[in-house]
Amino acid sequence: MNKKLKIILISIVFILSVFFIFIKTINLPERTIKNYIESIDTHNIDRLNKCVTYDNRLGAKGIDTIKNAIESMKLIDVELVNDESIYSRYIHGKSRSFKDELPRDDIKIYKVKYYIKYKDDNKSVKDSGEYTQTYYLIKESYSRKWKINDIGD
């Protein structure tokens, strides 16, 4: 095999490897959480609604809350929950309609730490500051994209 052909083959393998790595990293659950927080920070409701499942998209009241009450929101830390008992409680919870259809690998639970600044602390339910909440993500069966299905304490 001549030298040019080897270089071309190595280049093709390298380009394909980089392409597949890039495609894999854009569909990470952590990326969905980051995009969600950034969307709240920038008040980008269309982008925010792409981060959540269909049933959890914001309506008019949620949009008003974000636009009128939240000044900024910054992600501090995202930590994967590895305790299987927490996954089991979530999967078998009474309001979960997907428990028999969704493989366990298509569910991820994270502890998310963030800083939120409200426009007027006197009017909001919470004060501005750092908070940690649990984010429940599922990989939608039709799109194979990670979406936030629930946010809890």
PDB file of C-alpha atoms in Angstrom:
ATOM      1  CA  MET A   1       0.000   0.000   0.000  1.00  0.00           C
ATOM      2  CA  ASN A   2       1.453   3.320  -0.922  1.00  0.00           C
ATOM      3  CA  LYS A   3       2.002   6.128   1.554  1.00  0.00           C
ATOM      4  CA  LYS A   4      -0.779   8.401   0.202  1.00  0.00           C
ATOM      5  CA  LEU A   5      -3.404   5.699   0.540  1.00  0.00           C
ATOM      6  CA  LYS A   6      -2.369   4.985   4.138  1.00  0.00           C
ATOM      7  CA  ILE A   7      -2.605   8.670   5.009  1.00  0.00           C
ATOM      8  CA  ILE A   8      -6.054   8.915   3.420  1.00  0.00           C
ATOM      9  CA  LEU A   9      -7.329   5.841   5.288  1.00  0.00           C
ATOM     10  CA  ILE A  10      -5.953   7.068   8.604  1.00  0.00           C
ATOM     11  CA  SER A  11      -7.524  10.476   7.984  1.00  0.00           C
ATOM     12  CA  ILE A  12     -10.918   8.949   7.231  1.00  0.00           C
ATOM     13  CA  VAL A  13     -10.819   6.811  10.387  1.00  0.00           C
ATOM     14  CA  PHE A  14      -9.818   9.844  12.453  1.00  0.00           C
ATOM     15  CA  ILE A  15     -12.570  12.042  11.021  1.00  0.00           C
ATOM     16  CA  LEU A  16     -15.219   9.362  11.583  1.00  0.00           C
ATOM     17  CA  SER A  17     -14.020   8.833  15.161  1.00  0.00           C
ATOM     18  CA  VAL A  18     -14.226  12.550  15.938  1.00  0.00           C
ATOM     19  CA  PHE A  19     -17.672  12.717  14.325  1.00  0.00           C
ATOM     20  CA  PHE A  20     -19.064   9.842  16.414  1.00  0.00           C
ATOM     21  CA  ILE A  21     -17.577  11.229  19.624  1.00  0.00           C
ATOM     22  CA  PHE A  22     -19.141  14.622  18.871  1.00  0.00           C
ATOM     23  CA  ILE A  23     -22.547  13.086  18.165  1.00  0.00           C
ATOM     24  CA  LYS A  24     -22.376  11.055  21.383  1.00  0.00           C
ATOM     25  CA  THR A  25     -21.500  14.076  23.556  1.00  0.00           C
ATOM     26  CA  ILE A  26     -24.320  16.319  22.324  1.00  0.00           C
ATOM     27  CA  ASN A  27     -26.910  13.897  23.702  1.00  0.00           C
ATOM     28  CA  LEU A  28     -25.745  13.650  27.303  1.00  0.00           C
ATOM     29  CA  PRO A  29     -28.192  14.097  30.185  1.00  0.00           C
ATOM     30  CA  GLU A  30     -25.768  16.554  31.785  1.00  0.00           C
ATOM     31  CA  ARG A  31     -25.947  18.680  28.617  1.00  0.00           C
ATOM     32  CA  THR A  32     -29.740  18.739  28.885  1.00  0.00           C
ATOM     33  CA  ILE A  33     -29.504  20.033  32.466  1.00  0.00           C
ATOM     34  CA  LYS A  34     -26.951  22.669  31.454  1.00  0.00           C
ATOM     35  CA  ASN A  35     -29.137  23.810  28.537  1.00  0.00           C
ATOM     36  CA  TYR A  36     -32.182  23.986  30.833  1.00  0.00           C
ATOM     37  CA  ILE A  37     -30.411  26.193  33.392  1.00  0.00           C
ATOM     38  CA  GLU A  38     -28.934  28.406  30.645  1.00  0.00           C
ATOM     39  CA  SER A  39     -32.399  28.734  29.093  1.00  0.00           C
ATOM     40  CA  ILE A  40     -33.838  29.993  32.362  1.00  0.00           C
ATOM     41  CA  ASP A  41     -30.895  32.378  32.747  1.00  0.00           C
ATOM     42  CA  THR A  42     -31.437  33.832  29.264  1.00  0.00           C
ATOM     43  CA  HIS A  43     -35.260  33.552  29.398  1.00  0.00           C
ATOM     44  CA  ASN A  44     -35.188  31.414  26.239  1.00  0.00           C
ATOM     45  CA  ILE A  45     -38.497  29.591  26.623  1.00  0.00           C
ATOM     46  CA  ASP A  46     -38.342  27.748  23.287  1.00  0.00           C
ATOM     47  CA  ARG A  47     -34.969  26.245  24.184  1.00  0.00           C
ATOM     48  CA  LEU A  48     -36.164  25.478  27.719  1.00  0.00           C
ATOM     49  CA  ASN A  49     -39.192  23.586  26.412  1.00  0.00           C
ATOM     50  CA  LYS A  50     -36.866  21.443  24.258  1.00  0.00           C
ATOM     51  CA  CYS A  51     -35.132  20.287  27.468  1.00  0.00           C
ATOM     52  CA  VAL A  52     -38.257  18.898  29.123  1.00  0.00           C
ATOM     53  CA  THR A  53     -40.729  16.168  28.246  1.00  0.00           C
ATOM     54  CA  TYR A  54     -43.871  17.118  26.353  1.00  0.00           C
ATOM     55  CA  ASP A  55     -46.060  17.024  29.473  1.00  0.00           C
ATOM     56  CA  ASN A  56     -43.703  19.373  31.327  1.00  0.00           C
ATOM     57  CA  ARG A  57     -43.462  22.197  28.812  1.00  0.00           C
ATOM     58  CA  LEU A  58     -44.141  25.620  30.245  1.00  0.00           C
ATOM     59  CA  GLY A  59     -47.480  27.260  29.802  1.00  0.00           C
ATOM     60  CA  ALA A  60     -48.257  30.977  30.059  1.00  0.00           C
ATOM     61  CA  LYS A  61     -47.991  31.073  33.879  1.00  0.00           C
ATOM     62  CA  GLY A  62     -44.560  29.399  33.893  1.00  0.00           C
ATOM     63  CA  ILE A  63     -43.319  31.695  31.141  1.00  0.00           C
ATOM     64  CA  ASP A  64     -44.456  34.762  33.101  1.00  0.00           C
ATOM     65  CA  THR A  65     -42.745  33.468  36.246  1.00  0.00           C
ATOM     66  CA  ILE A  66     -39.423  33.042  34.474  1.00  0.00           C
ATOM     67  CA  LYS A  67     -39.564  36.336  32.607  1.00  0.00           C
ATOM     68  CA  ASN A  68     -40.878  38.455  35.476  1.00  0.00           C
ATOM     69  CA  ALA A  69     -39.364  36.861  38.575  1.00  0.00           C
ATOM     70  CA  ILE A  70     -35.983  35.354  37.680  1.00  0.00           C
ATOM     71  CA  GLU A  71     -33.069  37.660  37.001  1.00  0.00           C
ATOM     72  CA  SER A  72     -30.420  34.974  36.517  1.00  0.00           C
ATOM     73  CA  MET A  73     -29.640  31.325  37.160  1.00  0.00           C
ATOM     74  CA  LYS A  74     -26.190  29.705  37.100  1.00  0.00           C
ATOM     75  CA  LEU A  75     -25.280  26.030  37.253  1.00  0.00           C
ATOM     76  CA  ILE A  76     -22.775  25.162  39.992  1.00  0.00           C
ATOM     77  CA  ASP A  77     -22.607  21.355  40.009  1.00  0.00           C
ATOM     78  CA  VAL A  78     -24.248  18.257  38.537  1.00  0.00           C
ATOM     79  CA  GLU A  79     -23.820  14.930  40.316  1.00  0.00           C
ATOM     80  CA  LEU A  80     -25.202  11.586  39.135  1.00  0.00           C
ATOM     81  CA  VAL A  81     -27.196   9.682  41.757  1.00  0.00           C
ATOM     82  CA  ASN A  82     -26.061   6.050  41.925  1.00  0.00           C
ATOM     83  CA  ASP A  83     -28.385   4.778  44.673  1.00  0.00           C
ATOM     84  CA  GLU A  84     -30.614   2.180  42.983  1.00  0.00           C
ATOM     85  CA  SER A  85     -33.258   2.493  45.704  1.00  0.00           C
ATOM     86  CA  ILE A  86     -33.888   6.090  44.582  1.00  0.00           C
ATOM     87  CA  TYR A  87     -34.322   4.893  40.999  1.00  0.00           C
ATOM     88  CA  SER A  88     -36.673   2.149  42.156  1.00  0.00           C
ATOM     89  CA  ARG A  89     -38.850   4.612  44.098  1.00  0.00           C
ATOM     90  CA  TYR A  90     -38.987   6.898  41.074  1.00  0.00           C
ATOM     91  CA  ILE A  91     -39.790   4.140  38.579  1.00  0.00           C
ATOM     92  CA  HIS A  92     -42.474   2.568  40.756  1.00  0.00           C
ATOM     93  CA  GLY A  93     -44.011   5.825  41.992  1.00  0.00           C
ATOM     94  CA  LYS A  94     -47.771   5.985  41.712  1.00  0.00           C
ATOM     95  CA  SER A  95     -47.812   8.708  39.046  1.00  0.00           C
ATOM     96  CA  ARG A  96     -45.289   7.072  36.690  1.00  0.00           C
ATOM     97  CA  SER A  97     -47.002   5.791  33.564  1.00  0.00           C
ATOM     98  CA  PHE A  98     -43.767   4.684  31.900  1.00  0.00           C
ATOM     99  CA  LYS A  99     -42.548   2.224  34.535  1.00  0.00           C
ATOM    100  CA  ASP A 100     -43.061  -0.865  32.378  1.00  0.00           C
ATOM    101  CA  GLU A 101     -42.038   0.663  29.048  1.00  0.00           C
ATOM    102  CA  LEU A 102     -38.817   2.472  29.859  1.00  0.00           C
ATOM    103  CA  PRO A 103     -35.583   0.518  30.370  1.00  0.00           C
ATOM    104  CA  ARG A 104     -33.620   1.397  33.502  1.00  0.00           C
ATOM    105  CA  ASP A 105     -30.721   2.627  31.328  1.00  0.00           C
ATOM    106  CA  ASP A 106     -33.044   5.303  29.957  1.00  0.00           C
ATOM    107  CA  ILE A 107     -33.490   6.948  33.364  1.00  0.00           C
ATOM    108  CA  LYS A 108     -30.905   9.173  35.057  1.00  0.00           C
ATOM    109  CA  ILE A 109     -31.229  11.042  38.335  1.00  0.00           C
ATOM    110  CA  TYR A 110     -28.976  13.965  39.253  1.00  0.00           C
ATOM    111  CA  LYS A 111     -28.440  16.255  42.198  1.00  0.00           C
ATOM    112  CA  VAL A 112     -28.153  19.705  40.647  1.00  0.00           C
ATOM    113  CA  LYS A 113     -26.706  22.640  42.535  1.00  0.00           C
ATOM    114  CA  TYR A 114     -27.398  26.098  41.157  1.00  0.00           C
ATOM    115  CA  TYR A 115     -27.503  29.761  42.100  1.00  0.00           C
ATOM    116  CA  ILE A 116     -30.666  31.706  41.355  1.00  0.00           C
ATOM    117  CA  LYS A 117     -31.172  35.470  41.609  1.00  0.00           C
ATOM    118  CA  TYR A 118     -34.725  36.743  41.724  1.00  0.00           C
ATOM    119  CA  LYS A 119     -35.656  40.209  40.481  1.00  0.00           C
ATOM    120  CA  ASP A 120     -37.466  41.072  43.692  1.00  0.00           C
ATOM    121  CA  ASP A 121     -36.823  38.801  46.674  1.00  0.00           C
ATOM    122  CA  ASN A 122     -39.829  40.218  48.509  1.00  0.00           C
ATOM    123  CA  LYS A 123     -42.261  38.873  45.904  1.00  0.00           C
ATOM    124  CA  SER A 124     -40.786  35.399  45.377  1.00  0.00           C
ATOM    125  CA  VAL A 125     -41.549  32.252  47.311  1.00  0.00           C
ATOM    126  CA  LYS A 126     -37.825  31.584  47.789  1.00  0.00           C
ATOM    127  CA  ASP A 127     -34.920  33.914  48.426  1.00  0.00           C
ATOM    128  CA  SER A 128     -32.080  34.319  45.958  1.00  0.00           C
ATOM    129  CA  GLY A 129     -29.240  31.926  46.696  1.00  0.00           C
ATOM    130  CA  GLU A 130     -27.787  28.462  46.167  1.00  0.00           C
ATOM    131  CA  TYR A 131     -30.133  25.494  45.989  1.00  0.00           C
ATOM    132  CA  THR A 132     -29.810  21.784  45.296  1.00  0.00           C
ATOM    133  CA  GLN A 133     -32.637  19.895  43.622  1.00  0.00           C
ATOM    134  CA  THR A 134     -33.086  16.436  42.168  1.00  0.00           C
ATOM    135  CA  TYR A 135     -33.531  16.302  38.406  1.00  0.00           C
ATOM    136  CA  TYR A 136     -35.117  13.192  36.873  1.00  0.00           C
ATOM    137  CA  LEU A 137     -34.274  12.648  33.230  1.00  0.00           C
ATOM    138  CA  ILE A 138     -35.562  10.085  30.777  1.00  0.00           C
ATOM    139  CA  LYS A 139     -34.430   9.216  27.295  1.00  0.00           C
ATOM    140  CA  GLU A 140     -37.514   9.613  25.143  1.00  0.00           C
ATOM    141  CA  SER A 141     -38.261   6.485  23.177  1.00  0.00           C
ATOM    142  CA  TYR A 142     -39.096   8.196  19.882  1.00  0.00           C
ATOM    143  CA  SER A 143     -36.337  10.839  19.769  1.00  0.00           C
ATOM    144  CA  ARG A 144     -33.706   9.082  21.934  1.00  0.00           C
ATOM    145  CA  LYS A 145     -32.939  12.490  23.467  1.00  0.00           C
ATOM    146  CA  TRP A 146     -32.532  13.061  27.183  1.00  0.00           C
ATOM    147  CA  LYS A 147     -35.343  15.195  28.628  1.00  0.00           C
ATOM    148  CA  ILE A 148     -36.108  16.440  32.111  1.00  0.00           C
ATOM    149  CA  ASN A 149     -39.208  14.596  33.267  1.00  0.00           C
ATOM    150  CA  ASP A 150     -39.389  15.896  36.815  1.00  0.00           C
ATOM    151  CA  ILE A 151     -37.621  18.180  39.295  1.00  0.00           C
ATOM    152  CA  GLY A 152     -37.941  17.555  43.014  1.00  0.00           C
ATOM    153  CA  ASP A 153     -36.337  18.530  46.292  1.00  0.00           C
TER     154      ASP A 153
END
